[in-house]
Amino acid sequence: MNAISPNLTGRLIAREDVYGATNYKPLDVVLNRGEGVYVWDVEGKRYLDCLAAYSAVNQGHCHPKILAAMIEQAQKLTLTSRAFRNDQLPLFYEELCELTGSHMALPMNSGAEAVETALKTVRKWGYEVKGVPADRAEIIVCNENFHGRTLAVVGFSTDPQTKAGFGPFPKGFVNVPYGDAEAFEAAITENTVGFLVEPIQGEAGVIIPPAGYLKAVREICTRRNIVLILDEIQTGLGRTGKLLAEQHEGIEADVTLVGKALSGGFYPVSAMLSNTDVLGVLKPGDHGSTFGGNPLACAVARMAMKVLVEEGMIENGATVGDRLKASLSAIKHNSIREVRGRGLMLAVELHPEAGGARRICEALKTRGLLAKDTHGDTVRLSPPLVLTADQADWIAGEFEGALREVIG
Ligand SMILES: *Cc1c(COP(=O)(O)O)cnc(C)c1O
């Protein structure tokens, strides 16, 4: 950085470093505009966004119809709290439940809140419906899980950094290996009320379980009277080429959690979806959120769901995702260990000798492509679902170029 006349990027980063908590280590790019698959930095340079805010902008940045819905609603009514009713919430409920084939929904804001809501509700179901003795309910979770950052959730993380220094944690969680239905069944006790699992583990580095895993755990949960809770906050809403990732195995969860792209990236909106059996246990006063289900959130989410379906984004994500995966797989470079993923939830894992994925992401950034390294050796690629075939080919080309530039 030029010390005498630092550019705008440098000045903004310096300001952020002085005043902001350093709980992230972002790439040094300062963005101020987005449209579709592209974002621009404050110097005017354009990038293709291959992170899409961890899949929260499946619909593309600043989708004009979602923007219009947001402005229109913001001019009318933004927040009533749930002490009163608003005219958007019933329509949001209806459209969300019809889209996902759910009986009931409970709106929250962040994904972590939707997870907490499910943990609380499924525990209550365990006591009131299944008959588990008071305070004995157990929920089984997977190793390498990611379900957010609240205390209960980080308490059952197996990533040491996620939980170090934050204890003590709530009890009642049991960890099992991901992708192993037998290990799951072996961990069940008479007090097991739920199984919380991601259909594909996103933050773990796009880990796809063996074929038949979700079907097997579905069958076990039904047979043992356990609530199957699928965290589709990242895999849902078209990311994997289907509306919900559970559809790849033709199953239906008892509880489904959605968030992120539910608002197309405009506003935090999440929801717990379930059958009446589970959400039906909640009585007035049991749970709540000041902002959950507010009219602005509902209007934004309604349009975010509408454009996802009407504009064929789910089908497009499936087709273009297959194409991108094939082009990445065709790259002949001995640093590539594996290309994996489903739909537009993709990852390229490099061999450890390649010297780390962060270097590749830095080179991609210079080439006008923003991607996120994860777990040291993996680059994840999850652009908005409005990506075109040409853009997919361009990504694969730049990826190969970055590998040759950095590694040789
Ligand atoms: C992002 C994510 C969450 C947490 O969502 P926040 O909105 O960040 O709280 C939970 N589960 C999964 C699978 C996620 O990818």
Tab-separated table of N, CA and C in Angstrom, residues 120-220:
chain	number	residue	atom	x	y	z
A	120	LYS	N	-35.313	-26.054	20.230
A	120	LYS	CA	-36.274	-25.850	21.313
A	120	LYS	C	-37.579	-26.589	21.030
A	121	THR	N	-38.071	-26.457	19.815
A	121	THR	CA	-39.376	-27.033	19.486
A	121	THR	C	-39.331	-28.558	19.513
A	122	VAL	N	-38.234	-29.106	18.984
A	122	VAL	CA	-38.142	-30.570	18.938
A	122	VAL	C	-37.963	-31.133	20.348
A	123	ARG	N	-37.273	-30.421	21.210
A	123	ARG	CA	-37.204	-30.855	22.612
A	123	ARG	C	-38.612	-30.882	23.221
A	124	LYS	N	-39.363	-29.818	22.992
A	124	LYS	CA	-40.713	-29.756	23.571
A	124	LYS	C	-41.588	-30.881	23.020
A	125	TRP	N	-41.436	-31.143	21.716
A	125	TRP	CA	-42.159	-32.265	21.106
A	125	TRP	C	-41.782	-33.568	21.833
A	126	GLY	N	-40.488	-33.695	22.122
A	126	GLY	CA	-40.012	-34.903	22.802
A	126	GLY	C	-40.689	-35.107	24.147
A	127	TYR	N	-40.827	-34.025	24.899
A	127	TYR	CA	-41.454	-34.141	26.219
A	127	TYR	C	-42.960	-34.334	26.110
A	128	GLU	N	-43.598	-33.572	25.256
A	128	GLU	CA	-45.067	-33.565	25.232
A	128	GLU	C	-45.664	-34.671	24.370
A	129	VAL	N	-45.001	-35.025	23.282
A	129	VAL	CA	-45.591	-36.017	22.376
A	129	VAL	C	-44.923	-37.376	22.548
A	130	LYS	N	-43.587	-37.389	22.556
A	130	LYS	CA	-42.900	-38.680	22.648
A	130	LYS	C	-42.869	-39.196	24.087
A	131	GLY	N	-42.965	-38.295	25.077
A	131	GLY	CA	-42.993	-38.728	26.472
A	131	GLY	C	-41.632	-38.928	27.107
A	132	VAL	N	-40.635	-38.201	26.648
A	132	VAL	CA	-39.296	-38.274	27.246
A	132	VAL	C	-39.339	-37.576	28.612
A	133	PRO	N	-38.683	-38.153	29.647
A	133	PRO	CA	-38.688	-37.511	30.969
A	133	PRO	C	-38.077	-36.107	30.934
A	134	ALA	N	-38.548	-35.236	31.812
A	134	ALA	CA	-38.152	-33.823	31.819
A	134	ALA	C	-36.632	-33.655	31.789
A	135	ASP	N	-36.175	-32.751	30.953
A	135	ASP	CA	-34.761	-32.351	30.855
A	135	ASP	C	-33.821	-33.476	30.424
A	136	ARG	N	-34.348	-34.524	29.810
A	136	ARG	CA	-33.489	-35.637	29.385
A	136	ARG	C	-33.368	-35.738	27.870
A	137	ALA	N	-34.017	-34.858	27.149
A	137	ALA	CA	-34.044	-34.994	25.691
A	137	ALA	C	-32.641	-34.912	25.097
A	138	GLU	N	-32.389	-35.784	24.124
A	138	GLU	CA	-31.105	-35.767	23.408
A	138	GLU	C	-31.364	-35.509	21.931
A	139	ILE	N	-30.491	-34.692	21.351
A	139	ILE	CA	-30.544	-34.457	19.913
A	139	ILE	C	-29.206	-34.901	19.332
A	140	ILE	N	-29.273	-35.730	18.312
A	140	ILE	CA	-28.048	-36.230	17.685
A	140	ILE	C	-27.650	-35.280	16.560
A	141	VAL	N	-26.363	-34.981	16.489
A	141	VAL	CA	-25.820	-34.080	15.463
A	141	VAL	C	-24.595	-34.765	14.840
A	142	CYS	N	-24.057	-34.162	13.785
A	142	CYS	CA	-22.940	-34.799	13.077
A	142	CYS	C	-21.611	-34.104	13.345
A	143	ASN	N	-20.554	-34.867	13.264
A	143	ASN	CA	-19.215	-34.272	13.304
A	143	ASN	C	-19.033	-33.361	12.091
A	144	GLU	N	-18.198	-32.359	12.236
A	144	GLU	CA	-17.924	-31.346	11.179
A	144	GLU	C	-19.176	-30.570	10.781
A	145	ASN	N	-20.187	-30.555	11.643
A	145	ASN	CA	-21.409	-29.816	11.314
A	145	ASN	C	-21.152	-28.317	11.315
A	146	PHE	N	-21.992	-27.588	10.589
A	146	PHE	CA	-22.068	-26.141	10.781
A	146	PHE	C	-23.533	-25.740	10.802
A	147	HIS	N	-23.967	-25.200	11.935
A	147	HIS	CA	-25.357	-24.770	12.059
A	147	HIS	C	-25.476	-23.348	12.590
A	148	GLY	N	-24.377	-22.603	12.601
A	148	GLY	CA	-24.452	-21.227	13.071
A	148	GLY	C	-23.538	-20.998	14.266
A	149	ARG	N	-23.744	-19.872	14.952
A	149	ARG	CA	-22.762	-19.415	15.935
A	149	ARG	C	-23.311	-19.164	17.322
A	150	THR	N	-24.528	-19.593	17.603
A	150	THR	CA	-25.051	-19.390	18.954
A	150	THR	C	-24.407	-20.389	19.916
A	151	LEU	N	-24.621	-20.165	21.216
A	151	LEU	CA	-23.952	-21.010	22.216
A	151	LEU	C	-24.317	-22.481	22.097
A	152	ALA	N	-25.613	-22.777	21.966
A	152	ALA	CA	-26.008	-24.183	21.879
A	152	ALA	C	-25.375	-24.820	20.651
A	153	VAL	N	-25.380	-24.072	19.569
A	153	VAL	CA	-24.925	-24.618	18.295
A	153	VAL	C	-23.403	-24.812	18.281
A	154	VAL	N	-22.650	-23.833	18.767
A	154	VAL	CA	-21.190	-24.036	18.770
A	154	VAL	C	-20.806	-25.079	19.814
A	155	GLY	N	-21.666	-25.260	20.812
A	155	GLY	CA	-21.383	-26.276	21.835
A	155	GLY	C	-21.295	-27.676	21.268
A	156	PHE	N	-22.010	-27.961	20.181
A	156	PHE	CA	-21.909	-29.305	19.581
A	156	PHE	C	-21.118	-29.297	18.266
A	157	SER	N	-20.378	-28.217	18.034
A	157	SER	CA	-19.456	-28.206	16.897
A	157	SER	C	-18.257	-29.104	17.222
A	158	THR	N	-17.639	-29.666	16.193
A	158	THR	CA	-16.410	-30.433	16.432
A	158	THR	C	-15.190	-29.661	15.937
A	159	ASP	N	-15.401	-28.412	15.524
A	159	ASP	CA	-14.281	-27.572	15.112
A	159	ASP	C	-13.756	-26.863	16.366
A	160	PRO	N	-12.515	-27.143	16.783
A	160	PRO	CA	-12.027	-26.604	18.062
A	160	PRO	C	-12.112	-25.083	18.133
A	161	GLN	N	-11.784	-24.370	17.037
A	161	GLN	CA	-11.768	-22.906	17.108
A	161	GLN	C	-13.167	-22.333	17.318
A	162	THR	N	-14.146	-23.018	16.769
A	162	THR	CA	-15.525	-22.550	16.872
A	162	THR	C	-15.985	-22.440	18.322
A	163	LYS	N	-15.486	-23.369	19.178
A	163	LYS	CA	-16.007	-23.401	20.546
A	163	LYS	C	-14.997	-22.983	21.604
A	164	ALA	N	-13.706	-22.954	21.253
A	164	ALA	CA	-12.678	-22.680	22.258
A	164	ALA	C	-12.914	-21.329	22.917
A	165	GLY	N	-12.965	-21.331	24.235
A	165	GLY	CA	-13.112	-20.087	24.982
A	165	GLY	C	-14.539	-19.632	25.182
A	166	PHE	N	-15.506	-20.415	24.716
A	166	PHE	CA	-16.896	-19.959	24.800
A	166	PHE	C	-17.780	-20.790	25.731
A	167	GLY	N	-17.208	-21.793	26.394
A	167	GLY	CA	-18.014	-22.659	27.258
A	167	GLY	C	-18.434	-21.946	28.529
A	168	PRO	N	-19.278	-22.522	29.379
A	168	PRO	CA	-19.894	-23.850	29.222
A	168	PRO	C	-21.066	-23.831	28.237
A	169	PHE	N	-21.367	-24.997	27.722
A	169	PHE	CA	-22.399	-25.123	26.683
A	169	PHE	C	-23.600	-25.919	27.184
A	170	PRO	N	-24.770	-25.698	26.557
A	170	PRO	CA	-25.935	-26.514	26.899
A	170	PRO	C	-25.669	-27.999	26.644
A	171	LYS	N	-26.270	-28.842	27.452
A	171	LYS	CA	-26.102	-30.299	27.311
A	171	LYS	C	-27.211	-30.866	26.415
A	172	GLY	N	-27.125	-32.166	26.189
A	172	GLY	CA	-28.212	-32.839	25.492
A	172	GLY	C	-27.949	-33.070	24.016
A	173	PHE	N	-26.683	-32.986	23.613
A	173	PHE	CA	-26.343	-33.227	22.212
A	173	PHE	C	-25.328	-34.360	22.123
A	174	VAL	N	-25.493	-35.176	21.106
A	174	VAL	CA	-24.623	-36.334	20.913
A	174	VAL	C	-24.090	-36.277	19.491
A	175	ASN	N	-22.781	-36.373	19.310
A	175	ASN	CA	-22.179	-36.297	17.974
A	175	ASN	C	-21.950	-37.686	17.391
A	176	VAL	N	-22.207	-37.786	16.086
A	176	VAL	CA	-21.900	-39.029	15.356
A	176	VAL	C	-21.194	-38.638	14.054
A	177	PRO	N	-20.468	-39.592	13.434
A	177	PRO	CA	-19.837	-39.280	12.145
A	177	PRO	C	-20.891	-38.975	11.087
A	178	TYR	N	-20.553	-38.058	10.191
A	178	TYR	CA	-21.463	-37.701	9.087
A	178	TYR	C	-21.414	-38.783	8.028
A	179	GLY	N	-22.572	-39.067	7.450
A	179	GLY	CA	-22.603	-40.005	6.326
A	179	GLY	C	-22.652	-41.464	6.746
A	180	ASP	N	-22.800	-41.739	8.046
A	180	ASP	CA	-22.774	-43.109	8.554
A	180	ASP	C	-24.098	-43.385	9.276
A	181	ALA	N	-25.050	-43.976	8.562
A	181	ALA	CA	-26.384	-44.202	9.122
A	181	ALA	C	-26.344	-45.201	10.275
A	182	GLU	N	-25.420	-46.167	10.201
A	182	GLU	CA	-25.332	-47.154	11.284
A	182	GLU	C	-24.863	-46.501	12.577
A	183	ALA	N	-23.881	-45.611	12.454
A	183	ALA	CA	-23.393	-44.903	13.646
A	183	ALA	C	-24.505	-44.057	14.241
A	184	PHE	N	-25.318	-43.463	13.372
A	184	PHE	CA	-26.455	-42.684	13.861
A	184	PHE	C	-27.401	-43.583	14.651
A	185	GLU	N	-27.757	-44.711	14.062
A	185	GLU	CA	-28.721	-45.575	14.758
A	185	GLU	C	-28.157	-46.086	16.080
A	186	ALA	N	-26.857	-46.365	16.092
A	186	ALA	CA	-26.239	-46.887	17.320
A	186	ALA	C	-26.251	-45.852	18.446
A	187	ALA	N	-26.325	-44.577	18.104
A	187	ALA	CA	-26.282	-43.516	19.124
A	187	ALA	C	-27.661	-43.201	19.703
A	188	ILE	N	-28.705	-43.815	19.150
A	188	ILE	CA	-30.075	-43.511	19.603
A	188	ILE	C	-30.337	-44.143	20.975
A	189	THR	N	-30.950	-43.365	21.856
A	189	THR	CA	-31.411	-43.903	23.138
A	189	THR	C	-32.915	-43.630	23.240
A	190	GLU	N	-33.523	-44.072	24.331
A	190	GLU	CA	-34.974	-43.815	24.483
A	190	GLU	C	-35.268	-42.324	24.628
A	191	ASN	N	-34.214	-41.535	24.926
A	191	ASN	CA	-34.415	-40.096	25.096
A	191	ASN	C	-34.100	-39.283	23.832
A	192	THR	N	-33.735	-39.955	22.748
A	192	THR	CA	-33.422	-39.227	21.518
A	192	THR	C	-34.699	-38.658	20.922
A	193	VAL	N	-34.686	-37.346	20.702
A	193	VAL	CA	-35.882	-36.708	20.133
A	193	VAL	C	-35.676	-36.252	18.696
A	194	GLY	N	-34.433	-35.917	18.328
A	194	GLY	CA	-34.220	-35.395	16.988
A	194	GLY	C	-32.843	-35.718	16.444
A	195	PHE	N	-32.736	-35.634	15.119
A	195	PHE	CA	-31.452	-35.766	14.426
A	195	PHE	C	-31.311	-34.547	13.531
A	196	LEU	N	-30.311	-33.733	13.832
A	196	LEU	CA	-30.070	-32.500	13.073
A	196	LEU	C	-28.915	-32.740	12.108
A	197	VAL	N	-29.165	-32.541	10.809
A	197	VAL	CA	-28.132	-32.885	9.817
A	197	VAL	C	-28.251	-32.002	8.587
A	198	GLU	N	-27.111	-31.723	7.963
A	198	GLU	CA	-27.095	-30.994	6.685
A	198	GLU	C	-27.108	-32.022	5.545
A	199	PRO	N	-27.935	-31.823	4.528
A	199	PRO	CA	-27.967	-32.772	3.400
A	199	PRO	C	-26.617	-32.852	2.677
A	200	ILE	N	-25.940	-31.709	2.590
A	200	ILE	CA	-24.540	-31.646	2.153
A	200	ILE	C	-23.874	-30.725	3.163
A	201	GLN	N	-22.724	-31.099	3.688
A	201	GLN	CA	-22.075	-30.219	4.664
A	201	GLN	C	-21.332	-29.105	3.937
A	202	GLY	N	-21.888	-27.899	4.023
A	202	GLY	CA	-21.338	-26.775	3.273
A	202	GLY	C	-20.045	-26.239	3.855
A	203	GLU	N	-20.104	-25.762	5.090
A	203	GLU	CA	-18.923	-25.140	5.694
A	203	GLU	C	-17.796	-26.138	5.903
A	204	ALA	N	-18.128	-27.420	6.001
A	204	ALA	CA	-17.088	-28.440	6.158
A	204	ALA	C	-16.288	-28.597	4.862
A	205	GLY	N	-16.735	-27.955	3.784
A	205	GLY	CA	-16.009	-28.026	2.519
A	205	GLY	C	-16.786	-28.741	1.427
A	206	VAL	N	-18.104	-28.608	1.440
A	206	VAL	CA	-18.981	-29.251	0.458
A	206	VAL	C	-18.770	-30.772	0.492
A	207	ILE	N	-19.143	-31.355	1.615
A	207	ILE	CA	-19.009	-32.802	1.815
A	207	ILE	C	-20.349	-33.465	1.496
A	208	ILE	N	-20.312	-34.343	0.493
A	208	ILE	CA	-21.528	-35.031	0.055
A	208	ILE	C	-21.558	-36.412	0.713
A	209	PRO	N	-22.632	-36.746	1.412
A	209	PRO	CA	-22.674	-38.059	2.068
A	209	PRO	C	-22.837	-39.173	1.036
A	210	PRO	N	-22.545	-40.417	1.417
A	210	PRO	CA	-22.730	-41.526	0.476
A	210	PRO	C	-24.176	-41.607	-0.001
A	211	ALA	N	-24.373	-42.056	-1.237
A	211	ALA	CA	-25.733	-42.213	-1.776
A	211	ALA	C	-26.531	-43.117	-0.849
A	212	GLY	N	-27.770	-42.739	-0.603
A	212	GLY	CA	-28.640	-43.564	0.239
A	212	GLY	C	-28.615	-43.176	1.712
A	213	TYR	N	-27.702	-42.287	2.095
A	213	TYR	CA	-27.578	-41.904	3.506
A	213	TYR	C	-28.847	-41.243	4.031
A	214	LEU	N	-29.333	-40.245	3.286
A	214	LEU	CA	-30.510	-39.519	3.767
A	214	LEU	C	-31.734	-40.429	3.806
A	215	LYS	N	-31.826	-41.306	2.811
A	215	LYS	CA	-32.926	-42.277	2.799
A	215	LYS	C	-32.860	-43.180	4.028
A	216	ALA	N	-31.651	-43.615	4.344
A	216	ALA	CA	-31.471	-44.516	5.485
A	216	ALA	C	-31.811	-43.804	6.795
A	217	VAL	N	-31.333	-42.572	6.978
A	217	VAL	CA	-31.636	-41.893	8.241
A	217	VAL	C	-33.135	-41.538	8.305
A	218	ARG	N	-33.740	-41.282	7.160
A	218	ARG	CA	-35.192	-41.043	7.136
A	218	ARG	C	-35.927	-42.270	7.667
A	219	GLU	N	-35.519	-43.430	7.181
A	219	GLU	CA	-36.176	-44.682	7.591
A	219	GLU	C	-35.955	-44.934	9.091
A	220	ILE	N	-34.741	-44.682	9.560
A	220	ILE	CA	-34.432	-44.901	10.986
A	220	ILE	C	-35.249	-43.943	11.858
